[in-house]
Coordinates of C-alpha atoms and ligand atoms in Angstrom, one line a residue:
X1 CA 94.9 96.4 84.3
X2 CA 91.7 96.9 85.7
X3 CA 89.3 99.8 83.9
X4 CA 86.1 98.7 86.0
X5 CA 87.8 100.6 88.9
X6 CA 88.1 104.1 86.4
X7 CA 84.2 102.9 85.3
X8 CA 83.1 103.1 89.0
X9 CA 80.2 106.2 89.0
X10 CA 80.6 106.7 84.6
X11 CA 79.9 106.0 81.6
X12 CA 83.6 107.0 80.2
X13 CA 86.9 107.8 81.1
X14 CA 88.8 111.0 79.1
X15 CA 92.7 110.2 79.8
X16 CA 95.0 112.7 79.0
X17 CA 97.9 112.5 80.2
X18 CA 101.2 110.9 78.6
X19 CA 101.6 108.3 81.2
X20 CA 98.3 107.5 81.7
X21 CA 97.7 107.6 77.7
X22 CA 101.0 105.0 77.5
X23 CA 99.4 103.1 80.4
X24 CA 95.5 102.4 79.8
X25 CA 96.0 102.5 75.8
X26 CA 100.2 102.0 74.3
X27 CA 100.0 104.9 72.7
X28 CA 103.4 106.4 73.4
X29 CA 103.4 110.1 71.6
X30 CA 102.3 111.6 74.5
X31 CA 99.6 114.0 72.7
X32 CA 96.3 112.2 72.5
X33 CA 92.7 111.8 74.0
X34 CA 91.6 108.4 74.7
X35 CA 88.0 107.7 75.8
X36 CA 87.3 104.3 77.6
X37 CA 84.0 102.8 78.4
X38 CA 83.0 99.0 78.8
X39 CA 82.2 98.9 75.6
X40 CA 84.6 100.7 73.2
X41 CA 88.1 102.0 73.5
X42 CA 88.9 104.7 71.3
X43 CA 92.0 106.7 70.9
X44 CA 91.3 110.3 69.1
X45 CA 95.2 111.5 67.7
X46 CA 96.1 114.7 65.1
X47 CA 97.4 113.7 61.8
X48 CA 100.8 113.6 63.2
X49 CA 100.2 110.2 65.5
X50 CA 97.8 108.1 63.0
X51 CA 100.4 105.4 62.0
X52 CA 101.8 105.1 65.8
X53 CA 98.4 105.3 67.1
X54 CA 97.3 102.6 64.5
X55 CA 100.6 100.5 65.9
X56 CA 100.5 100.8 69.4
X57 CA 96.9 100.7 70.6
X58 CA 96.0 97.1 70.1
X59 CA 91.7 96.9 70.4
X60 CA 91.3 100.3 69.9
X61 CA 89.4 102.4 67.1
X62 CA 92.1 105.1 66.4
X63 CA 89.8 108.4 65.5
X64 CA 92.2 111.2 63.4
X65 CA 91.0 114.2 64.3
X66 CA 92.1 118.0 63.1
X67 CA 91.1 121.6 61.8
X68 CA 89.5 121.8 65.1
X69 CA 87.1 118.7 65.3
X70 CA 88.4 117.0 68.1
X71 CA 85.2 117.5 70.6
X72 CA 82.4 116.7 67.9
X73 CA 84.5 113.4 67.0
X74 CA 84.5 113.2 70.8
X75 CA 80.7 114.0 71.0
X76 CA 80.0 111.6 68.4
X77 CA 81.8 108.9 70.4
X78 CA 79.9 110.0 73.6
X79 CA 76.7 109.6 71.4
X80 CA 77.1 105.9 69.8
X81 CA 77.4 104.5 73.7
X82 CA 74.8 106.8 75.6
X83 CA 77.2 108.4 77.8
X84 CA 76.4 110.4 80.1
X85 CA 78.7 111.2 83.1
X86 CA 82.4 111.3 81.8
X87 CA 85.1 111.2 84.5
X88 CA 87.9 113.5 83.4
X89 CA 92.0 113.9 84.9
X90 CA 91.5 116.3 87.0
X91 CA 95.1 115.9 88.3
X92 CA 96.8 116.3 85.0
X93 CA 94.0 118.3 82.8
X94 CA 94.7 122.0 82.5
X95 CA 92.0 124.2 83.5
X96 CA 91.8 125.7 80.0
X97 CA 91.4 123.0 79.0
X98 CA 88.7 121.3 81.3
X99 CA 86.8 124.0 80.6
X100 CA 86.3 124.5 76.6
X101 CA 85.5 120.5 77.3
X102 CA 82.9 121.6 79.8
X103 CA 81.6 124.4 76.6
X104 CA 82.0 121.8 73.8
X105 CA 80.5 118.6 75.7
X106 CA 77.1 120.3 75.6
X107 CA 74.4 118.3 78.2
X108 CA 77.6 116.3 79.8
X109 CA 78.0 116.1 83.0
X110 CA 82.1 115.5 84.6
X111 CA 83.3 113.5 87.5
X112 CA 86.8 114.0 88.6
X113 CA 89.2 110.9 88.4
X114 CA 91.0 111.6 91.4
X115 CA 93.9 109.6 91.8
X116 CA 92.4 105.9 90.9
X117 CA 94.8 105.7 88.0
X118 CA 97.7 106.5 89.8
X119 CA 96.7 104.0 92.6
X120 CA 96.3 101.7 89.7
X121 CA 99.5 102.3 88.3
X122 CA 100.9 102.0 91.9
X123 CA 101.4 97.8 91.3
X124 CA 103.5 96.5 88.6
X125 CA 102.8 94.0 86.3
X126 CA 105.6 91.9 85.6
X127 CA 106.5 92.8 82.3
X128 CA 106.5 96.7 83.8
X129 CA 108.8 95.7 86.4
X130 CA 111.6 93.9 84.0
X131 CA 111.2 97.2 82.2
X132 CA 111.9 99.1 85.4
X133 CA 114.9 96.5 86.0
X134 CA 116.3 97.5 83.4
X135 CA 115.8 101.0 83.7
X136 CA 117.7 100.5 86.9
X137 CA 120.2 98.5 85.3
X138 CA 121.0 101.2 82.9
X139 CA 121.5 103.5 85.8
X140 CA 123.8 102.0 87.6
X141 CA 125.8 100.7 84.9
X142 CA 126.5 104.2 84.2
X143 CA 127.6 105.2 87.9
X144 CA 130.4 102.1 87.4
X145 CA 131.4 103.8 84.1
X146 CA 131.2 107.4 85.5
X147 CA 133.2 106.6 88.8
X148 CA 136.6 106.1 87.6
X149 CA 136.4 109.6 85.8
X150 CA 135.5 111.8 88.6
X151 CA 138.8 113.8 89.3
X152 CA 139.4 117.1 91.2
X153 CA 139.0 120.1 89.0
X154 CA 136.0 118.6 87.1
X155 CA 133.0 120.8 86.5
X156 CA 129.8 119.5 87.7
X157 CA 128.3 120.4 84.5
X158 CA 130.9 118.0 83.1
X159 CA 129.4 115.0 85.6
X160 CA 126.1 115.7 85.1
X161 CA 126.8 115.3 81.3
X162 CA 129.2 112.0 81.5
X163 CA 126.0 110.6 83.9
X164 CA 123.1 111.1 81.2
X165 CA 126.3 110.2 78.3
X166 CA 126.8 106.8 79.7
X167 CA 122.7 106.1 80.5
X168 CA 121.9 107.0 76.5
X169 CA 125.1 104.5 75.5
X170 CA 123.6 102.0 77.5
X171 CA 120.2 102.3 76.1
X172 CA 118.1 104.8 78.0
X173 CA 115.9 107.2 75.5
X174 CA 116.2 110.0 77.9
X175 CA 116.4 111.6 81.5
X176 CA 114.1 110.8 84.2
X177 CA 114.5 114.0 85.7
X178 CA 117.2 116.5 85.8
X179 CA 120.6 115.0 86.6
X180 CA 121.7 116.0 90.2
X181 CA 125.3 116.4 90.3
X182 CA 126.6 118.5 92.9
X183 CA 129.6 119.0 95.7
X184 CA 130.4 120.7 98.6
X185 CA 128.7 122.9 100.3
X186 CA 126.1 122.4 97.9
X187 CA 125.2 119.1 98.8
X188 CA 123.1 120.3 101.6
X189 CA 120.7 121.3 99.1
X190 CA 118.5 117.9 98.3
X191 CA 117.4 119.1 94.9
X192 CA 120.5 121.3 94.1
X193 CA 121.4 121.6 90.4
X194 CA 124.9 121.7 88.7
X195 CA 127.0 124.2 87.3
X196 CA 130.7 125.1 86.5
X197 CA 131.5 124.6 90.1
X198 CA 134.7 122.3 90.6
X199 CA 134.9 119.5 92.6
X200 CA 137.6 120.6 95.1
X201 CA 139.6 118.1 97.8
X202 CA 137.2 117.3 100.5
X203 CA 134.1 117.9 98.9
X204 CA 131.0 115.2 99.5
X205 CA 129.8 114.9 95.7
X206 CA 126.2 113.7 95.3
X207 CA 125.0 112.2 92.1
X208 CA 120.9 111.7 91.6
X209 CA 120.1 110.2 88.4
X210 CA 118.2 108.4 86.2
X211 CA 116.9 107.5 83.0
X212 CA 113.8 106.5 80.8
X213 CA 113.8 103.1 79.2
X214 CA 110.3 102.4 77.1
X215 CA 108.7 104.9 79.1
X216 CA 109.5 104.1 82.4
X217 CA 112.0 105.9 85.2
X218 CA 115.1 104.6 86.9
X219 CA 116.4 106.4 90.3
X220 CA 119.3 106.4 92.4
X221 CA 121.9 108.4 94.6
X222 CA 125.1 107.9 95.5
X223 CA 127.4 110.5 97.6
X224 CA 131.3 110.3 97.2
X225 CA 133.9 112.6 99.0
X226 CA 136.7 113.7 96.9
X227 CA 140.3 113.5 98.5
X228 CA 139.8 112.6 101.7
X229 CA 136.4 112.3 104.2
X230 CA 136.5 114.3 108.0
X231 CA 135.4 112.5 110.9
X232 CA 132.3 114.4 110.5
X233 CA 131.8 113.5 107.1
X234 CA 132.4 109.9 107.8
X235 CA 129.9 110.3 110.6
X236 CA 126.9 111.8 108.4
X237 CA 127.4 108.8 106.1
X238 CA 127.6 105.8 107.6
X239 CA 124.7 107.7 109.9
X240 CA 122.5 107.9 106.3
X241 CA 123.5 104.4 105.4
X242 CA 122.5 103.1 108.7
X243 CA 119.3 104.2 108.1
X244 CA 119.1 103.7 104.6
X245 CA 119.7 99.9 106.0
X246 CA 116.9 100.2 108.6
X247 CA 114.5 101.3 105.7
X248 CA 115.5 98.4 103.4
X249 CA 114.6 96.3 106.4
X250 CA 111.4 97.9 106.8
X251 CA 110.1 97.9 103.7
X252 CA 107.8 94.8 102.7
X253 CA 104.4 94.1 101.7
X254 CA 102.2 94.8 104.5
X255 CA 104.0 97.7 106.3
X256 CA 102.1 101.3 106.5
X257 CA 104.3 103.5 104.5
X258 CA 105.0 106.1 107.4
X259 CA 105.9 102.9 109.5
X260 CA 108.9 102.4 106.9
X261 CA 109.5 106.0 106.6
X262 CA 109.9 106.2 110.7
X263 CA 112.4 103.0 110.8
X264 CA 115.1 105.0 108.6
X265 CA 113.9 108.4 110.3
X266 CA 114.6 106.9 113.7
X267 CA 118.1 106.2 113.0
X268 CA 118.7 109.6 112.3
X269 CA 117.0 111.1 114.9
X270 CA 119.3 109.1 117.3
X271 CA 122.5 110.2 115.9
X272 CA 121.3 113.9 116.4
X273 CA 120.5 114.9 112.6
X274 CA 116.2 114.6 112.8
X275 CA 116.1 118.5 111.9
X276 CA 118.2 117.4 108.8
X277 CA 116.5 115.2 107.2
X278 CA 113.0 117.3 105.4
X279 CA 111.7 114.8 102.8
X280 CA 110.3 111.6 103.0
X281 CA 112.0 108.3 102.7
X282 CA 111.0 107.5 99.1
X283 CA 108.3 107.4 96.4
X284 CA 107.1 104.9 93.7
X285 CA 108.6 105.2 90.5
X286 CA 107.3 104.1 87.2
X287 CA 106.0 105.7 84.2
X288 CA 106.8 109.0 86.6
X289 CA 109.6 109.7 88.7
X290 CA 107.2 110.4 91.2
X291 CA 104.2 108.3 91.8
X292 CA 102.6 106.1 94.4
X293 CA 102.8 105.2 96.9
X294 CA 104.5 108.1 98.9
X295 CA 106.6 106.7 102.1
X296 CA 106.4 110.0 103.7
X297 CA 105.9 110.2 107.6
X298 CA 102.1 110.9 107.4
X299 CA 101.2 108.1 104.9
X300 CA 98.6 105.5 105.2
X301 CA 99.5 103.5 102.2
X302 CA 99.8 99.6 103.0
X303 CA 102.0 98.7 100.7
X304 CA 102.2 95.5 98.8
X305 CA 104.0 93.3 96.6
X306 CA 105.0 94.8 93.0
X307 CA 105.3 98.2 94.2
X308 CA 108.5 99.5 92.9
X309 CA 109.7 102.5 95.5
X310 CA 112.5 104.6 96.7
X311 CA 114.6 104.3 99.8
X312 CA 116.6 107.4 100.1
X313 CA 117.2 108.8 103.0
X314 CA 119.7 111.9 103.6
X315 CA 121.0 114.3 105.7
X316 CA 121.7 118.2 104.6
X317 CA 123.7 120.5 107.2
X318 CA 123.5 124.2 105.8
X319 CA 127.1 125.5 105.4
X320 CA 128.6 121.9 105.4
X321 CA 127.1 119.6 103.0
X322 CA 124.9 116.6 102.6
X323 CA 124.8 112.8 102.2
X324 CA 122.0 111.1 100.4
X325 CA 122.1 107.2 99.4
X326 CA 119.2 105.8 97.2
X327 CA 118.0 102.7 95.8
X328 CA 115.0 101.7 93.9
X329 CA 113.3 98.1 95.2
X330 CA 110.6 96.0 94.5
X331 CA 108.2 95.1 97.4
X332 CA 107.4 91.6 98.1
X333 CA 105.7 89.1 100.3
X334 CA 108.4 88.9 103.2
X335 CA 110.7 91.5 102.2
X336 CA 112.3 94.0 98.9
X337 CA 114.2 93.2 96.6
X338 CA 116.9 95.8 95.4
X339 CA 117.4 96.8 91.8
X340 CA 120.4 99.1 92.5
X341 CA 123.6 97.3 92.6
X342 CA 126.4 99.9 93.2
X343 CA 127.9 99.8 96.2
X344 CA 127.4 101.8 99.5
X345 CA 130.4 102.0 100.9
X346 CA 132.2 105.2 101.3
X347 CA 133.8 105.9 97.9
X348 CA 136.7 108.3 98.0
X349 CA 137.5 110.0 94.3
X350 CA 140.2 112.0 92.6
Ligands
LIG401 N1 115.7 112.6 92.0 C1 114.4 112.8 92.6 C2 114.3 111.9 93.7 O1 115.1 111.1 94.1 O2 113.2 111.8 94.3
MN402 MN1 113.9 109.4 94.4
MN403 MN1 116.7 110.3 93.0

């Protein structure tokens, strides 16, 4: 990873934030400050995160702080290597925060970071992305487990819970975000959440998961009708999957992002459904479910090879129901590759 960029205009970086803190220094317990200049890394933890600290941060002077010392250890630090600007998180820092640093850090002055972590963060190393893989892996490993069981009658509480059941069996440490598991009329809702509704004959069931594996994110979506699939349902899906299709087509190192976005968007827009289809094709994932870069119609972002990103187009019909279909892929030279195995063809349950 390369600091010099977060070094551009100061004489030290303040991270944070738990990804960023797992990113720029290993440390994994989410609740630390580290400070980074070109000539010291320091990570300053509360008696609670010494040993970890001491474990995970390879090069780094780990700095125990407590009984309300944190920003004189911090000013000392600041002192030894004559700093003088400090950029700080401003996407992540509170503002209670920011400002008893501003009170504390006496004679400092503060640059915000922007988003040149994030942008950093953006590419995957290669280690990352076998992480990511496997992530992925877990996720749809759990889908293959979890289809079989889906029956008529079954809560989607109960789905929701046999989704993130078979991810932790299968090695994830948690849930990337709360578990989507929804049907019927419901499904036109892109971020609906479950409850003790049943999944009744007829209903399009979508399924939005993923987990965390060592800190990083898996994502992906598959719809299913139960019973039997109308003409109309039929017609939404293989209309989403088309252009689901078109997007994995698109998206390759070198493509503006809103380019990508527009070749799935098209396909929708065709077949009648543009007003149906709000978000943007897909995100990057990584330590964060959502990250960069964002394929969204209005983005600039080139992207290139290592980003790992979403394609997951949908369609969402008030009053009738909706279809997403999502994979996560890794961008490359002349192409993606996808990480998301389960099939797309329309799966009829119960
Ligand atoms: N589950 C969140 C997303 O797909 O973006
Ligand atoms: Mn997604
Ligand atoms: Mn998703």
């Amino acid at each position: 990873m390369n600091i010099d960029t977060l070094l551009e205009n100061c004489d030290a970086v303040l991270i944070t934030s738990p990804h960023n803190l797992q990113y720029f220094s290993g440390f994994a317990g989410g609740e630390g400050f580290c400070l980074l200049s070109s000539s010291s890394k320091t990570i300053f933890v509360d008696s609670r995160y010494t040993v970890e600290a001491e474990s995970e941060c390879i090069g780094f002077e780990v700095i125990e702080f407590g009984g309300g010392n944190l920003f004189e250890l911090i000013t000392e630090q600041l002192n030894k290597i004559s700093a003088k600007v400090i950029c700080y998180e401003d996407l992540y820092l509170t503002v209670a925060t920011f400002n008893r640093m501003k009170e504390k850090l006496d004679g400092m002055s503060f640059l915000p970071l922007g988003d040149k972590a994030d942008v950093i963060r953006s590419v995957k190393t290669d280690a990352e992305i076998a992480l990511l893989r496997e992530a992925e892996r877990i996720g749809y490993m759990a889908f293959e487990q979890v289809l079989p069981m889906i029956r008529l009658g079954m809560t989607e509480n109960d789905l929701a819970a046999e989704l993130e059941y078979q991810m932790r069996k299968l090695g994830a440490s948690g849930n990337a975000f709360d578990t989507i598991a929804i049907s019927g009329k419901k499904t036109a809702m892109p971020h609906g959440r479950p409850d003790g509704k049943r999944l009744e004959y007829g209903d399009f069931v979508t399924m939005d998961f993923g987990c965390l594996y060592k800190g990083y994110c898996s994502d992906m979506t598959r719809t299913v009708v139960m019973g039997e699939a109308s003409p109309k349902q039929i017609e939404v899906y293989n209309t989403v999957l088309a252009a689901q299709l078109e997007g994995l087509k698109a998206i390759k190192a070198g493509i503006v992002a809103k380019d990508a976005d527009y070749a799935a968007r098209r396909i929708i827009e065709e077949a009648g459904y543009g007003s149906c289809f709000g978000h943007s094709l897909g995100h990057g994932v990584g330590m964060l479910i959502h990250e960069q870069p964002n394929l969204s119609p209005r983005s600039e972002t080139v992207l290139v090879p290592n980003m790992i990103v979403t394609c997951e187009p949908g369609i969402y019909i008030p009053g009738f129901g909706g279809v997403r279909i999502e994979d996560m892929v890794v961008v490359k030279e002349n192409g993606c590759e996808n990480l998301t195995y389960s099939t797309k063809e329309l799966i009829i349950c119960g």
